[in-house]
Amino acid sequence: MPPSVTSETTAAPVLELRELRKTFAPRGLLARRRGVAVPAVDGIDLRLEQGSTTALVGESGSGKSTLARLILHLHKADSGEILFGGEQVQGLSERDFRRFRADVQMVFQNPLTSFDPMHTIGSSIKETMRLRPPAGDPDARVRELLEEAGLSARFADLRPRDVSGGELQRAGIARALSVTPKLVVMDEPTSALDMSIQGQVLELLARLQRDHDLTYLIVTHDLRTVRMVAERVVVMYLGQVVEEGPTHEVFDDPRHPYTRGLLYAHDLADRDAERDANVRIRGSLRYPTADERGCRLVGRCPLAVDRCREPQPLAETGPDRRARCWRGAQGPLDTAGA
Amino acid sequence: MTTETTPRERRTALRGLPGEPLLEVAGLEVATAAGVKLLHGMELAVPAGARVGIVGESGSGKSMTAAAVLGLLPDGVRATAGSVRLRDRELSGLPERELRAIRGREISIVYQNAVTSLNPLMPVGEQIARVCRTHTGVSKEAARERTVELLDRLGIADARSRANDYPHHFSGGMAQRVAIAMALICDPALLIADEPTTGLDATIQAQVLDVIDGSVREREAALLLISHDLGVIRAMCDHVAVVYAGELLEFGATEEVLGNPLSPYTAGLVRCLEPADGEIAYIPGRIPAPGTPRRGCVFAPRCEQATDSCRTRQPELSELRPHHWASCHHQ
Ligand SMILES: Nc1ncnc2c1ncn2[C@@H]1O[C@H](COP(=O)(O)OP(=O)(O)OP(=O)(O)O)[C@@H](O)[C@H]1O
Ligand SMILES: Nc1ncnc2c1ncn2[C@@H]1O[C@H](COP(=O)(O)OP(=O)(O)OP(=O)(O)O)[C@@H](O)[C@H]1O
Ligand code: SF4
Ligand SMILES: [Mg+2]
Ligand SMILES: [Mg+2]
């Protein structure tokens, strides 16, 4: 729902982003001369309701991790607002900011770089727990957390290098949950996990969500996971939201060709040449130049026509649904030629 | 490495596959300095030009097997028994100098968490071009051109200018593709890719798999693809090895293994792939921690079909159907 339509009676969302922006300056002689700055996050609005799970999907390089880092205050936004529980995060006092740091936790995309290589997994978790010390014995709590994440207690004494990729990813989840946060931002939390362990981790997350009314923002490329756990999905492309809405509606009837291409690419099996030509998104991301104001997918979209070179606003495509494509705003895409 | 002096005669049980054997792993055991075994007699076969997938639960020893093949086990971890053969050459026990000549030229690898294998202090284009020159001896300019072309094929926009960027300037998935480029640029006979597309979204995943597929095909190279994603394995591999707790449980043609699994563990993995609507599917229980004493079938504690004999006698890996091996008492 766009912020302007919010009814006064609903409680403030756990997190609200308004027109958030972050651009990385061009680097290198060639880049600077041509001025290709990277608008990694380019005017994002987002609301996360308490107790909900939202999935953030989008092509590699579309700005998902940057957005996650902005929420956690690991990057400073160029402009825009971040409200947590209705309060401006930028204006928090030091004490409140400390509370914010415990309330909002992140599971990082690359677990190997997010754990201190010199410390054991147990001491890394205890370090995070200092933000909000547990009632009982911290060591016992660490063991309990590891067990919950499907790891035995012995992992507390191992260093990041001495465990497998999927084991460290689960340790990252245990660490994030160690301070009973309110919002957990997870960047590819299950990508290195096989189907069975994925299921166990997702079940754990669902249980903790029920017990503690947690809110999740899950960045993932795994649409199967999205379908299983997220009631809402937000699709990003080149720093912008191109589609958002209830997961099953978006997946059953995608209104942006990028979303449709993503769903299609996910299904590695049933390909046929005709559908391939009409649906598949080819080529790679390209940031628009200053005089290109139209749809950012134009060069890659199988449905592109002249009209697409005009600016594309995020338009309502149904109750609680929006898409940034004039075709999608008119109706289902499949009747539009695929 | 090992202190054994007798040559290791042992050959893999996975014999009789069509094609010349390229890589054979037999009875491979790997243990920590404290004597905790991480691989318990691993078996694997990759015929020349074949595409073999390895699937298995997190912590089951997939990456460790790849590391042992390359002679790149982590500090404190050693191969204690078994054989790794590349064509007719025994690799286990070879001096580091000879192994180094094999790595890169004959076998190259995309590491899991490949991003951490990039040098943070050097522009990515330069890193890839260096690897290219070391292994192929082409000129600096040619190496640079090949690098840019490969990055472009892997879907890195503006590849020529982005080649000047450092790893931390890239998104997770972009850095991963840089690491893939590094492994693909040196024309190996065997490419090992450890979870090459985890963390990549579906469109890029399809594109990266296409590039891996194309370069393997072009050079008639073999591929050993480690992935927890059965969909990827199904699309890319003609054979699949299912590993569990440091052992091979099942091996055969992909369609056959996934279509008619002989091991209940494989059957469980296949079921997890397509859960009923709104359901989260998994195999209850967890993989035994390394060092847990073993008796009987290693999967028995989690297996719905386990009987007394499963809990007391270890099943042997045998060819239960033509070119389809499994170790299970109930087949
Ligand atoms: N350096 C090490 N020292 C001791 N044990 C290790 C070391 N590295 C890994 N292990 C252990 O060896 C076992 C196999 O690890 P490996 O990395 O091969 O798993 P994997 O199958 O690749 O799992 P994943 O899918 O999570 O990457 C795991 O139990 C792991 O904890
Ligand atoms: N520290 C940085 N300096 C310069 N550019 C950066 C930096 N971090 C990210 N970028 C650029 O911003 C863009 C978005 O990156 P981001 O990491 O947010 O993507 P992502 O959607 O998380 O992708 P992935 O799925 O590959 O992880 C990319 O073009 C990336 O190169
Ligand atoms: S606006 Fe045009 S180019 Fe953009 S997604 Fe829609 S149809 Fe494709
Ligand atoms: Mg990312
Ligand atoms: Mg691994």
Short mmCIF file of C-alpha atoms in Angstrom, two decimals, chain A residues 27-28 30-31 34 36 38 58-62 64-65 109-113 146-155 161-162 164-168 170 188 190-200 202-203 206 221-224 227-229 258 261-263 265-269 271 280-287 300, chain B residues 56-60 62-63 74-75 112-116 152 154-158 160-162 164-166 169 171-177 195 197-207 209-210 228-232 234-235 265 268-269 272-290 302:
data_model
loop_
_atom_site.label_atom_id
_atom_site.label_comp_id
_atom_site.label_asym_id
_atom_site.label_seq_id
_atom_site.Cartn_x
_atom_site.Cartn_y
_atom_site.Cartn_z
CA ARG A 27 35.25 4.95 -9.73
CA GLY A 28 38.15 4.76 -12.09
CA LEU A 30 36.96 5.64 -17.56
CA ALA A 31 33.88 5.40 -15.38
CA ARG A 34 31.44 8.57 -18.63
CA VAL A 36 28.21 5.97 -14.62
CA VAL A 38 25.53 3.31 -9.54
CA GLY A 58 15.63 -9.35 -7.86
CA GLU A 59 18.55 -9.77 -10.18
CA SER A 60 22.07 -9.89 -8.85
CA GLY A 61 23.26 -6.31 -8.51
CA SER A 62 19.78 -4.84 -8.25
CA LYS A 64 18.99 -5.88 -2.37
CA SER A 65 22.00 -6.12 -0.07
CA GLN A 109 24.92 -12.97 2.57
CA ASN A 110 28.45 -14.29 2.94
CA PRO A 111 28.79 -15.94 6.35
CA LEU A 112 32.53 -16.37 5.99
CA THR A 113 33.14 -12.63 5.92
CA LEU A 146 23.05 -23.66 17.99
CA GLU A 147 20.92 -26.70 18.71
CA GLU A 148 17.84 -24.82 17.56
CA ALA A 149 19.58 -23.96 14.30
CA GLY A 150 20.25 -27.67 13.75
CA LEU A 151 23.89 -27.57 14.85
CA SER A 152 25.27 -29.48 17.77
CA ALA A 153 26.73 -27.59 20.72
CA ARG A 154 30.28 -28.54 19.67
CA PHE A 155 30.12 -25.84 16.98
CA ARG A 161 37.11 -21.94 8.71
CA ASP A 162 36.56 -25.32 10.35
CA SER A 164 31.09 -26.25 6.19
CA GLY A 165 29.39 -23.44 4.28
CA GLY A 166 25.89 -24.40 5.33
CA GLU A 167 26.89 -24.89 8.94
CA LEU A 168 28.28 -21.37 9.14
CA ARG A 170 23.08 -21.56 10.29
CA GLU A 188 20.14 -15.29 1.41
CA THR A 190 19.21 -20.57 3.18
CA SER A 191 21.03 -20.31 -0.13
CA ALA A 192 23.86 -22.62 0.85
CA LEU A 193 21.55 -25.18 2.43
CA ASP A 194 20.21 -28.35 0.91
CA MET A 195 16.47 -28.88 0.69
CA SER A 196 16.16 -30.80 3.90
CA ILE A 197 18.14 -28.40 6.10
CA GLN A 198 16.42 -25.49 4.39
CA GLY A 199 13.15 -26.97 5.53
CA GLN A 200 14.40 -27.29 9.09
CA LEU A 202 12.50 -22.31 7.68
CA GLU A 203 10.48 -24.24 10.22
CA ALA A 206 8.37 -19.86 11.46
CA HIS A 221 16.76 -15.70 -5.05
CA ASP A 222 14.99 -18.91 -4.18
CA LEU A 223 11.41 -18.51 -5.30
CA ARG A 224 10.49 -21.82 -3.72
CA ARG A 227 6.40 -19.27 -1.88
CA MET A 228 6.74 -21.25 1.33
CA VAL A 229 7.33 -18.49 3.84
CA TYR A 258 10.83 -8.91 -15.18
CA GLY A 261 10.98 -13.68 -16.61
CA LEU A 262 12.28 -14.48 -13.15
CA LEU A 263 9.53 -17.02 -12.56
CA ALA A 265 13.97 -18.75 -15.45
CA HIS A 266 13.41 -20.49 -12.17
CA ASP A 267 11.79 -23.35 -13.88
CA LEU A 268 14.86 -24.86 -15.49
CA ALA A 269 12.99 -27.86 -16.77
CA ARG A 271 11.53 -24.74 -21.63
CA ARG A 280 13.01 -14.97 -21.05
CA ILE A 281 14.98 -11.93 -19.92
CA ARG A 282 18.34 -11.89 -21.68
CA GLY A 283 21.46 -9.79 -21.47
CA SER A 284 22.59 -7.98 -18.38
CA LEU A 285 21.78 -5.05 -16.14
CA ARG A 286 22.59 -1.66 -17.54
CA TYR A 287 22.17 1.55 -15.61
CA ARG A 300 15.96 -6.55 -22.29
CA GLY B 56 23.96 -34.18 -0.09
CA GLU B 57 23.09 -32.54 3.15
CA SER B 58 25.07 -29.63 4.51
CA GLY B 59 28.16 -30.97 6.29
CA SER B 60 28.18 -34.27 4.44
CA LYS B 62 31.05 -32.46 -0.52
CA SER B 63 33.54 -29.61 -0.28
CA PRO B 74 42.47 -27.28 5.20
CA ASP B 75 45.24 -27.01 7.77
CA GLN B 112 32.08 -22.40 -2.37
CA ASN B 113 32.12 -18.86 -0.95
CA ALA B 114 34.25 -18.09 -3.98
CA VAL B 115 34.16 -14.45 -3.07
CA THR B 116 36.65 -15.01 -0.28
CA ASP B 152 30.42 -9.96 -20.31
CA LEU B 154 28.62 -14.01 -17.41
CA GLY B 155 26.28 -11.03 -17.38
CA ILE B 156 28.49 -8.36 -15.79
CA ALA B 157 27.22 -5.10 -17.26
CA ASP B 158 29.86 -2.65 -18.47
CA ARG B 160 35.31 -3.39 -19.60
CA SER B 161 35.11 -0.63 -17.04
CA ARG B 162 34.02 -2.86 -14.16
CA ASN B 164 38.99 -2.15 -13.01
CA ASP B 165 36.93 -2.40 -9.83
CA TYR B 166 37.99 -4.16 -6.66
CA HIS B 169 32.71 -2.91 -5.16
CA SER B 171 27.46 -7.30 -5.18
CA GLY B 172 27.57 -10.83 -3.77
CA GLY B 173 26.40 -12.43 -6.97
CA MET B 174 28.66 -10.32 -9.18
CA ALA B 175 31.74 -11.25 -7.14
CA GLN B 176 30.69 -14.86 -7.45
CA ARG B 177 30.65 -14.57 -11.23
CA GLU B 195 27.81 -24.39 -5.30
CA THR B 197 25.13 -20.49 -8.41
CA THR B 198 23.94 -20.32 -4.82
CA GLY B 199 23.09 -16.76 -4.06
CA LEU B 200 22.40 -15.96 -7.70
CA ASP B 201 18.90 -15.14 -8.78
CA ALA B 202 17.22 -17.36 -11.30
CA THR B 203 17.83 -15.29 -14.44
CA ILE B 204 21.53 -14.94 -13.71
CA GLN B 205 21.71 -18.54 -12.57
CA ALA B 206 20.38 -19.70 -15.91
CA GLN B 207 22.87 -17.49 -17.70
CA LEU B 209 24.85 -22.29 -16.04
CA ASP B 210 24.67 -21.67 -19.79
CA HIS B 228 22.29 -28.78 -2.98
CA ASP B 229 19.82 -27.79 -5.66
CA LEU B 230 18.46 -30.90 -7.33
CA GLY B 231 16.91 -28.72 -10.04
CA VAL B 232 20.35 -27.47 -11.06
CA ARG B 234 18.95 -32.26 -13.07
CA ALA B 235 19.45 -29.56 -15.68
CA TYR B 265 17.89 -40.80 1.80
CA GLY B 268 13.72 -38.10 1.05
CA LEU B 269 15.70 -35.40 -0.77
CA CYS B 272 11.76 -32.19 -0.16
CA LEU B 273 12.01 -30.76 -3.66
CA GLU B 274 8.30 -30.64 -4.26
CA PRO B 275 6.46 -30.12 -1.00
CA ALA B 276 2.69 -29.92 -0.94
CA ASP B 277 1.28 -26.39 -1.01
CA GLY B 278 2.22 -24.26 1.98
CA GLU B 279 4.17 -27.08 3.55
CA ILE B 280 7.80 -27.06 4.57
CA ALA B 281 9.28 -30.46 3.81
CA TYR B 282 12.38 -31.95 5.40
CA ILE B 283 13.93 -35.17 6.61
CA PRO B 284 13.60 -35.21 10.41
CA GLY B 285 16.75 -35.56 12.47
CA ARG B 286 20.24 -34.49 11.55
CA ILE B 287 23.47 -35.73 10.13
CA PRO B 288 25.72 -37.39 12.75
CA ALA B 289 28.50 -35.13 14.02
CA PRO B 290 31.98 -36.16 12.86
CA ARG B 302 16.82 -41.18 10.38
#
